[in-house]
Amino acid sequence: MGVNINFGKNKKLLEQCQTLKEYAIYVKKVRTYAKSMKVEEAVDRAVTECINEGILREFLLQNRKEAVEMSIFEYDEEAVFEVVRKDEYEKGIQEGEKQFALLTERLLEAGRTQDLLRATQDQEYRKLLYKEYQIS
């Protein structure tokens, strides 16, 4: 099980570990800026701001290049994952709609309108009908 260390979450943990708290602030800045500018610019701005505000200051001063590169990579990876997740979700919705359309067609052909009405409200019954009509 993971622990959510996003800024504003798990406040007790973040209060106990200053570095973790500062990292959460840094990540929040990157995400906020990335909504309105390129990821590279967002990361660079967040790093500069954090240094000026004393957030992860020593680490960022000593490792700025690596921190920027890693942040861009992580953000891009996160963005790619989100696109894939949304795409797979849409495919699932489309597949479910196809299955239900086929079930509807078969039930109407069989004159089973009451079963169709029940299937719209009762997920377990709908699953039984999918099985009965061998729809997967």
Short mmCIF file of N, CA and C in Angstrom, two decimals:
data_model
loop_
_atom_site.label_atom_id
_atom_site.label_comp_id
_atom_site.label_asym_id
_atom_site.label_seq_id
_atom_site.Cartn_x
_atom_site.Cartn_y
_atom_site.Cartn_z
N MET A 1 0.84 -1.18 0.00
CA MET A 1 0.00 0.00 0.00
C MET A 1 0.89 1.24 0.00
N GLY A 2 0.58 2.20 -0.85
CA GLY A 2 1.35 3.42 -0.94
C GLY A 2 0.82 4.48 0.01
N VAL A 3 1.62 5.50 0.22
CA VAL A 3 1.23 6.61 1.07
C VAL A 3 1.15 7.85 0.20
N ASN A 4 0.05 8.57 0.28
CA ASN A 4 -0.13 9.77 -0.51
C ASN A 4 0.62 10.91 0.17
N ILE A 5 1.66 11.39 -0.52
CA ILE A 5 2.45 12.50 0.05
C ILE A 5 2.21 13.79 -0.70
N ASN A 6 1.13 13.86 -1.48
CA ASN A 6 0.80 15.10 -2.15
C ASN A 6 0.54 16.17 -1.10
N PHE A 7 0.87 17.41 -1.44
CA PHE A 7 0.70 18.51 -0.51
C PHE A 7 -0.75 18.58 -0.06
N GLY A 8 -0.96 18.67 1.25
CA GLY A 8 -2.30 18.72 1.81
C GLY A 8 -2.82 17.36 2.26
N LYS A 9 -2.11 16.30 1.91
CA LYS A 9 -2.50 14.94 2.31
C LYS A 9 -1.51 14.47 3.37
N ASN A 10 -1.92 13.58 4.22
CA ASN A 10 -1.06 13.02 5.27
C ASN A 10 -0.26 14.12 5.99
N LYS A 11 -0.97 15.11 6.48
CA LYS A 11 -0.33 16.27 7.10
C LYS A 11 0.60 15.88 8.25
N LYS A 12 0.20 14.89 9.04
CA LYS A 12 1.02 14.49 10.18
C LYS A 12 2.39 14.00 9.71
N LEU A 13 2.38 13.15 8.68
CA LEU A 13 3.64 12.63 8.14
C LEU A 13 4.49 13.76 7.58
N LEU A 14 3.87 14.65 6.82
CA LEU A 14 4.63 15.75 6.22
C LEU A 14 5.19 16.70 7.29
N GLU A 15 4.47 16.87 8.38
CA GLU A 15 4.97 17.72 9.46
C GLU A 15 6.16 17.08 10.18
N GLN A 16 6.21 15.76 10.18
CA GLN A 16 7.29 15.05 10.85
C GLN A 16 8.56 14.97 9.99
N CYS A 17 8.43 15.18 8.70
CA CYS A 17 9.59 15.08 7.82
C CYS A 17 9.64 16.31 6.92
N GLN A 18 10.48 17.26 7.28
CA GLN A 18 10.56 18.53 6.57
C GLN A 18 10.93 18.34 5.10
N THR A 19 11.85 17.42 4.81
CA THR A 19 12.27 17.19 3.42
C THR A 19 11.10 16.68 2.58
N LEU A 20 10.34 15.77 3.14
CA LEU A 20 9.18 15.23 2.44
C LEU A 20 8.15 16.34 2.20
N LYS A 21 7.96 17.17 3.20
CA LYS A 21 7.02 18.29 3.07
C LYS A 21 7.48 19.24 1.96
N GLU A 22 8.76 19.54 1.93
CA GLU A 22 9.29 20.43 0.90
C GLU A 22 9.17 19.81 -0.49
N TYR A 23 9.39 18.50 -0.57
CA TYR A 23 9.24 17.82 -1.86
C TYR A 23 7.79 17.90 -2.33
N ALA A 24 6.84 17.72 -1.41
CA ALA A 24 5.42 17.82 -1.76
C ALA A 24 5.08 19.21 -2.28
N ILE A 25 5.67 20.23 -1.67
CA ILE A 25 5.45 21.61 -2.12
C ILE A 25 6.02 21.78 -3.53
N TYR A 26 7.22 21.26 -3.74
CA TYR A 26 7.86 21.34 -5.06
C TYR A 26 6.99 20.69 -6.13
N VAL A 27 6.51 19.48 -5.86
CA VAL A 27 5.67 18.74 -6.83
C VAL A 27 4.39 19.52 -7.11
N LYS A 28 3.81 20.10 -6.07
CA LYS A 28 2.58 20.89 -6.25
C LYS A 28 2.84 22.07 -7.18
N LYS A 29 3.98 22.73 -7.00
CA LYS A 29 4.33 23.85 -7.86
C LYS A 29 4.47 23.40 -9.32
N VAL A 30 5.17 22.29 -9.53
CA VAL A 30 5.35 21.78 -10.90
C VAL A 30 3.99 21.51 -11.53
N ARG A 31 3.13 20.82 -10.82
CA ARG A 31 1.81 20.47 -11.36
C ARG A 31 0.98 21.72 -11.65
N THR A 32 1.05 22.68 -10.77
CA THR A 32 0.29 23.92 -10.98
C THR A 32 0.77 24.65 -12.22
N TYR A 33 2.08 24.81 -12.34
CA TYR A 33 2.63 25.54 -13.48
C TYR A 33 2.46 24.77 -14.79
N ALA A 34 2.50 23.46 -14.72
CA ALA A 34 2.38 22.64 -15.94
C ALA A 34 0.99 22.75 -16.57
N LYS A 35 0.04 23.26 -15.83
CA LYS A 35 -1.30 23.45 -16.39
C LYS A 35 -1.33 24.60 -17.38
N SER A 36 -0.39 25.54 -17.25
CA SER A 36 -0.44 26.73 -18.10
C SER A 36 0.84 26.97 -18.90
N MET A 37 1.81 26.05 -18.80
CA MET A 37 3.05 26.20 -19.58
C MET A 37 3.64 24.83 -19.87
N LYS A 38 4.65 24.81 -20.71
CA LYS A 38 5.31 23.55 -21.04
C LYS A 38 5.92 22.96 -19.78
N VAL A 39 6.00 21.63 -19.76
CA VAL A 39 6.52 20.93 -18.57
C VAL A 39 7.92 21.42 -18.24
N GLU A 40 8.77 21.56 -19.24
CA GLU A 40 10.15 22.01 -19.01
C GLU A 40 10.18 23.37 -18.32
N GLU A 41 9.32 24.29 -18.79
CA GLU A 41 9.25 25.63 -18.19
C GLU A 41 8.68 25.55 -16.77
N ALA A 42 7.69 24.71 -16.59
CA ALA A 42 7.06 24.55 -15.27
C ALA A 42 8.07 24.04 -14.25
N VAL A 43 8.85 23.04 -14.65
CA VAL A 43 9.86 22.47 -13.75
C VAL A 43 10.92 23.51 -13.44
N ASP A 44 11.41 24.20 -14.46
CA ASP A 44 12.45 25.21 -14.24
C ASP A 44 11.94 26.32 -13.32
N ARG A 45 10.72 26.77 -13.54
CA ARG A 45 10.15 27.82 -12.68
C ARG A 45 10.00 27.33 -11.24
N ALA A 46 9.50 26.09 -11.08
CA ALA A 46 9.32 25.53 -9.73
C ALA A 46 10.66 25.40 -9.02
N VAL A 47 11.68 24.94 -9.73
CA VAL A 47 13.02 24.80 -9.12
C VAL A 47 13.53 26.16 -8.68
N THR A 48 13.46 27.15 -9.56
CA THR A 48 13.94 28.49 -9.24
C THR A 48 13.19 29.07 -8.04
N GLU A 49 11.87 28.92 -8.05
CA GLU A 49 11.05 29.42 -6.95
C GLU A 49 11.41 28.74 -5.63
N CYS A 50 11.55 27.43 -5.69
CA CYS A 50 11.87 26.68 -4.47
C CYS A 50 13.22 27.11 -3.90
N ILE A 51 14.20 27.27 -4.76
CA ILE A 51 15.52 27.73 -4.30
C ILE A 51 15.37 29.09 -3.62
N ASN A 52 14.65 30.01 -4.26
CA ASN A 52 14.46 31.36 -3.70
C ASN A 52 13.69 31.35 -2.39
N GLU A 53 12.79 30.36 -2.22
CA GLU A 53 11.97 30.27 -1.00
C GLU A 53 12.58 29.36 0.06
N GLY A 54 13.76 28.80 -0.22
CA GLY A 54 14.42 27.93 0.75
C GLY A 54 13.84 26.52 0.80
N ILE A 55 13.12 26.14 -0.22
CA ILE A 55 12.50 24.81 -0.29
C ILE A 55 13.46 23.89 -1.05
N LEU A 56 13.94 22.86 -0.39
CA LEU A 56 14.93 21.94 -0.98
C LEU A 56 16.13 22.70 -1.55
N ARG A 57 16.42 23.83 -0.98
CA ARG A 57 17.41 24.76 -1.52
C ARG A 57 18.77 24.12 -1.79
N GLU A 58 19.37 23.53 -0.78
CA GLU A 58 20.71 22.96 -0.95
C GLU A 58 20.73 21.84 -1.98
N PHE A 59 19.74 20.97 -1.91
CA PHE A 59 19.66 19.86 -2.87
C PHE A 59 19.53 20.39 -4.29
N LEU A 60 18.62 21.35 -4.48
CA LEU A 60 18.39 21.87 -5.83
C LEU A 60 19.59 22.67 -6.34
N LEU A 61 20.27 23.37 -5.46
CA LEU A 61 21.47 24.10 -5.89
C LEU A 61 22.56 23.14 -6.34
N GLN A 62 22.73 22.05 -5.61
CA GLN A 62 23.78 21.08 -5.93
C GLN A 62 23.41 20.15 -7.08
N ASN A 63 22.12 19.90 -7.26
CA ASN A 63 21.68 18.88 -8.22
C ASN A 63 20.63 19.40 -9.20
N ARG A 64 20.68 20.67 -9.50
CA ARG A 64 19.62 21.29 -10.31
C ARG A 64 19.39 20.55 -11.63
N LYS A 65 20.45 20.31 -12.39
CA LYS A 65 20.31 19.69 -13.71
C LYS A 65 19.63 18.32 -13.61
N GLU A 66 20.11 17.49 -12.69
CA GLU A 66 19.55 16.15 -12.52
C GLU A 66 18.10 16.22 -12.02
N ALA A 67 17.83 17.14 -11.10
CA ALA A 67 16.48 17.28 -10.55
C ALA A 67 15.50 17.71 -11.64
N VAL A 68 15.92 18.63 -12.49
CA VAL A 68 15.07 19.09 -13.59
C VAL A 68 14.80 17.95 -14.56
N GLU A 69 15.87 17.24 -14.96
CA GLU A 69 15.71 16.13 -15.90
C GLU A 69 14.79 15.05 -15.34
N MET A 70 14.98 14.71 -14.09
CA MET A 70 14.17 13.66 -13.47
C MET A 70 12.72 14.11 -13.32
N SER A 71 12.51 15.35 -12.96
CA SER A 71 11.14 15.86 -12.82
C SER A 71 10.41 15.85 -14.15
N ILE A 72 11.10 16.24 -15.21
CA ILE A 72 10.48 16.24 -16.54
C ILE A 72 10.13 14.81 -16.93
N PHE A 73 11.07 13.88 -16.71
CA PHE A 73 10.82 12.47 -17.04
C PHE A 73 9.63 11.94 -16.27
N GLU A 74 9.59 12.19 -14.96
CA GLU A 74 8.49 11.69 -14.13
C GLU A 74 7.16 12.30 -14.54
N TYR A 75 7.18 13.59 -14.85
CA TYR A 75 5.93 14.25 -15.24
C TYR A 75 5.44 13.71 -16.57
N ASP A 76 6.35 13.53 -17.52
CA ASP A 76 5.98 12.97 -18.82
C ASP A 76 5.44 11.56 -18.67
N GLU A 77 6.08 10.76 -17.81
CA GLU A 77 5.64 9.39 -17.58
C GLU A 77 4.22 9.39 -16.99
N GLU A 78 3.98 10.29 -16.06
CA GLU A 78 2.67 10.42 -15.43
C GLU A 78 1.62 10.82 -16.47
N ALA A 79 1.98 11.76 -17.34
CA ALA A 79 1.06 12.21 -18.38
C ALA A 79 0.73 11.09 -19.36
N VAL A 80 1.75 10.34 -19.75
CA VAL A 80 1.53 9.21 -20.66
C VAL A 80 0.62 8.18 -20.01
N PHE A 81 0.87 7.87 -18.75
CA PHE A 81 0.04 6.91 -18.03
C PHE A 81 -1.41 7.38 -18.00
N GLU A 82 -1.62 8.65 -17.76
CA GLU A 82 -2.98 9.20 -17.69
C GLU A 82 -3.68 9.08 -19.04
N VAL A 83 -2.98 9.34 -20.13
CA VAL A 83 -3.56 9.21 -21.47
C VAL A 83 -3.95 7.76 -21.74
N VAL A 84 -3.05 6.83 -21.39
CA VAL A 84 -3.33 5.40 -21.59
C VAL A 84 -4.52 4.98 -20.74
N ARG A 85 -4.57 5.42 -19.50
CA ARG A 85 -5.67 5.07 -18.61
C ARG A 85 -7.01 5.56 -19.18
N LYS A 86 -7.03 6.80 -19.64
CA LYS A 86 -8.27 7.34 -20.21
C LYS A 86 -8.68 6.59 -21.46
N ASP A 87 -7.70 6.23 -22.29
CA ASP A 87 -7.98 5.48 -23.51
C ASP A 87 -8.57 4.12 -23.18
N GLU A 88 -7.98 3.43 -22.22
CA GLU A 88 -8.48 2.11 -21.82
C GLU A 88 -9.87 2.22 -21.20
N TYR A 89 -10.11 3.27 -20.46
CA TYR A 89 -11.43 3.50 -19.87
C TYR A 89 -12.47 3.67 -20.98
N GLU A 90 -12.14 4.49 -21.97
CA GLU A 90 -13.05 4.71 -23.10
C GLU A 90 -13.33 3.42 -23.85
N LYS A 91 -12.29 2.60 -24.04
CA LYS A 91 -12.47 1.31 -24.71
C LYS A 91 -13.42 0.43 -23.90
N GLY A 92 -13.29 0.45 -22.59
CA GLY A 92 -14.17 -0.33 -21.72
C GLY A 92 -15.61 0.14 -21.83
N ILE A 93 -15.81 1.44 -21.87
CA ILE A 93 -17.16 2.00 -22.02
C ILE A 93 -17.76 1.55 -23.36
N GLN A 94 -16.97 1.68 -24.42
CA GLN A 94 -17.45 1.29 -25.75
C GLN A 94 -17.80 -0.20 -25.80
N GLU A 95 -16.95 -1.03 -25.20
CA GLU A 95 -17.20 -2.47 -25.19
C GLU A 95 -18.48 -2.78 -24.41
N GLY A 96 -18.67 -2.12 -23.28
CA GLY A 96 -19.88 -2.31 -22.49
C GLY A 96 -21.13 -1.89 -23.25
N GLU A 97 -21.03 -0.79 -23.98
CA GLU A 97 -22.17 -0.33 -24.78
C GLU A 97 -22.49 -1.33 -25.89
N LYS A 98 -21.46 -1.87 -26.53
CA LYS A 98 -21.67 -2.89 -27.58
C LYS A 98 -22.38 -4.11 -27.01
N GLN A 99 -21.89 -4.56 -25.85
CA GLN A 99 -22.48 -5.74 -25.21
C GLN A 99 -23.96 -5.50 -24.88
N PHE A 100 -24.24 -4.33 -24.32
CA PHE A 100 -25.63 -4.05 -23.94
C PHE A 100 -26.51 -3.89 -25.17
N ALA A 101 -25.99 -3.29 -26.24
CA ALA A 101 -26.76 -3.16 -27.48
C ALA A 101 -27.11 -4.54 -28.03
N LEU A 102 -26.14 -5.45 -28.01
CA LEU A 102 -26.38 -6.81 -28.50
C LEU A 102 -27.41 -7.52 -27.62
N LEU A 103 -27.28 -7.37 -26.31
CA LEU A 103 -28.26 -7.97 -25.40
C LEU A 103 -29.65 -7.40 -25.66
N THR A 104 -29.74 -6.10 -25.83
CA THR A 104 -31.02 -5.45 -26.11
C THR A 104 -31.65 -6.02 -27.37
N GLU A 105 -30.84 -6.12 -28.41
CA GLU A 105 -31.32 -6.66 -29.68
C GLU A 105 -31.87 -8.09 -29.51
N ARG A 106 -31.11 -8.91 -28.82
CA ARG A 106 -31.52 -10.32 -28.64
C ARG A 106 -32.77 -10.43 -27.78
N LEU A 107 -32.86 -9.64 -26.73
CA LEU A 107 -34.04 -9.69 -25.87
C LEU A 107 -35.29 -9.20 -26.61
N LEU A 108 -35.14 -8.14 -27.40
CA LEU A 108 -36.29 -7.64 -28.16
C LEU A 108 -36.74 -8.65 -29.21
N GLU A 109 -35.76 -9.30 -29.86
CA GLU A 109 -36.09 -10.34 -30.85
C GLU A 109 -36.88 -11.47 -30.19
N ALA A 110 -36.55 -11.75 -28.94
CA ALA A 110 -37.21 -12.84 -28.21
C ALA A 110 -38.50 -12.37 -27.52
N GLY A 111 -38.82 -11.09 -27.67
CA GLY A 111 -40.02 -10.56 -27.03
C GLY A 111 -39.92 -10.45 -25.52
N ARG A 112 -38.71 -10.32 -25.02
CA ARG A 112 -38.49 -10.30 -23.56
C ARG A 112 -38.28 -8.87 -23.05
N THR A 113 -39.27 -8.02 -23.28
CA THR A 113 -39.13 -6.61 -22.89
C THR A 113 -39.03 -6.42 -21.38
N GLN A 114 -39.72 -7.23 -20.62
CA GLN A 114 -39.64 -7.11 -19.15
C GLN A 114 -38.23 -7.45 -18.66
N ASP A 115 -37.61 -8.46 -19.29
CA ASP A 115 -36.23 -8.81 -18.93
C ASP A 115 -35.28 -7.67 -19.30
N LEU A 116 -35.55 -7.03 -20.42
CA LEU A 116 -34.72 -5.89 -20.84
C LEU A 116 -34.85 -4.75 -19.83
N LEU A 117 -36.06 -4.45 -19.43
CA LEU A 117 -36.26 -3.39 -18.43
C LEU A 117 -35.54 -3.72 -17.13
N ARG A 118 -35.65 -4.96 -16.70
CA ARG A 118 -34.97 -5.37 -15.46
C ARG A 118 -33.45 -5.27 -15.62
N ALA A 119 -32.95 -5.65 -16.80
CA ALA A 119 -31.50 -5.62 -17.05
C ALA A 119 -30.94 -4.21 -16.97
N THR A 120 -31.77 -3.21 -17.26
CA THR A 120 -31.28 -1.83 -17.18
C THR A 120 -31.06 -1.38 -15.74
N GLN A 121 -31.72 -2.06 -14.79
CA GLN A 121 -31.64 -1.66 -13.39
C GLN A 121 -30.84 -2.61 -12.50
N ASP A 122 -30.72 -3.86 -12.93
CA ASP A 122 -30.16 -4.91 -12.09
C ASP A 122 -28.90 -5.50 -12.74
N GLN A 123 -27.76 -5.11 -12.22
CA GLN A 123 -26.48 -5.54 -12.80
C GLN A 123 -26.29 -7.05 -12.75
N GLU A 124 -26.66 -7.67 -11.64
CA GLU A 124 -26.50 -9.12 -11.51
C GLU A 124 -27.38 -9.86 -12.51
N TYR A 125 -28.60 -9.38 -12.69
CA TYR A 125 -29.50 -10.00 -13.66
C TYR A 125 -28.95 -9.82 -15.08
N ARG A 126 -28.41 -8.64 -15.33
CA ARG A 126 -27.80 -8.36 -16.64
C ARG A 126 -26.66 -9.33 -16.92
N LYS A 127 -25.85 -9.61 -15.90
CA LYS A 127 -24.75 -10.57 -16.05
C LYS A 127 -25.28 -11.96 -16.40
N LEU A 128 -26.37 -12.36 -15.75
CA LEU A 128 -26.98 -13.66 -16.06
C LEU A 128 -27.45 -13.71 -17.51
N LEU A 129 -28.03 -12.61 -17.97
CA LEU A 129 -28.50 -12.56 -19.36
C LEU A 129 -27.33 -12.60 -20.35
N TYR A 130 -26.24 -11.90 -20.01
CA TYR A 130 -25.05 -11.96 -20.87
C TYR A 130 -24.59 -13.41 -20.99
N LYS A 131 -24.59 -14.09 -19.86
CA LYS A 131 -24.16 -15.50 -19.85
C LYS A 131 -25.13 -16.36 -20.66
N GLU A 132 -26.42 -16.14 -20.45
CA GLU A 132 -27.45 -16.91 -21.16
C GLU A 132 -27.31 -16.75 -22.68
N TYR A 133 -27.03 -15.53 -23.12
CA TYR A 133 -26.91 -15.26 -24.56
C TYR A 133 -25.46 -15.34 -25.06
N GLN A 134 -24.58 -15.78 -24.18
CA GLN A 134 -23.15 -15.95 -24.51
C GLN A 134 -22.54 -14.67 -25.09
N ILE A 135 -22.77 -13.59 -24.39
CA ILE A 135 -22.23 -12.29 -24.78
C ILE A 135 -21.10 -11.96 -23.82
N SER A 136 -19.92 -11.76 -24.39
CA SER A 136 -18.78 -11.41 -23.52
C SER A 136 -17.92 -10.34 -24.14
#
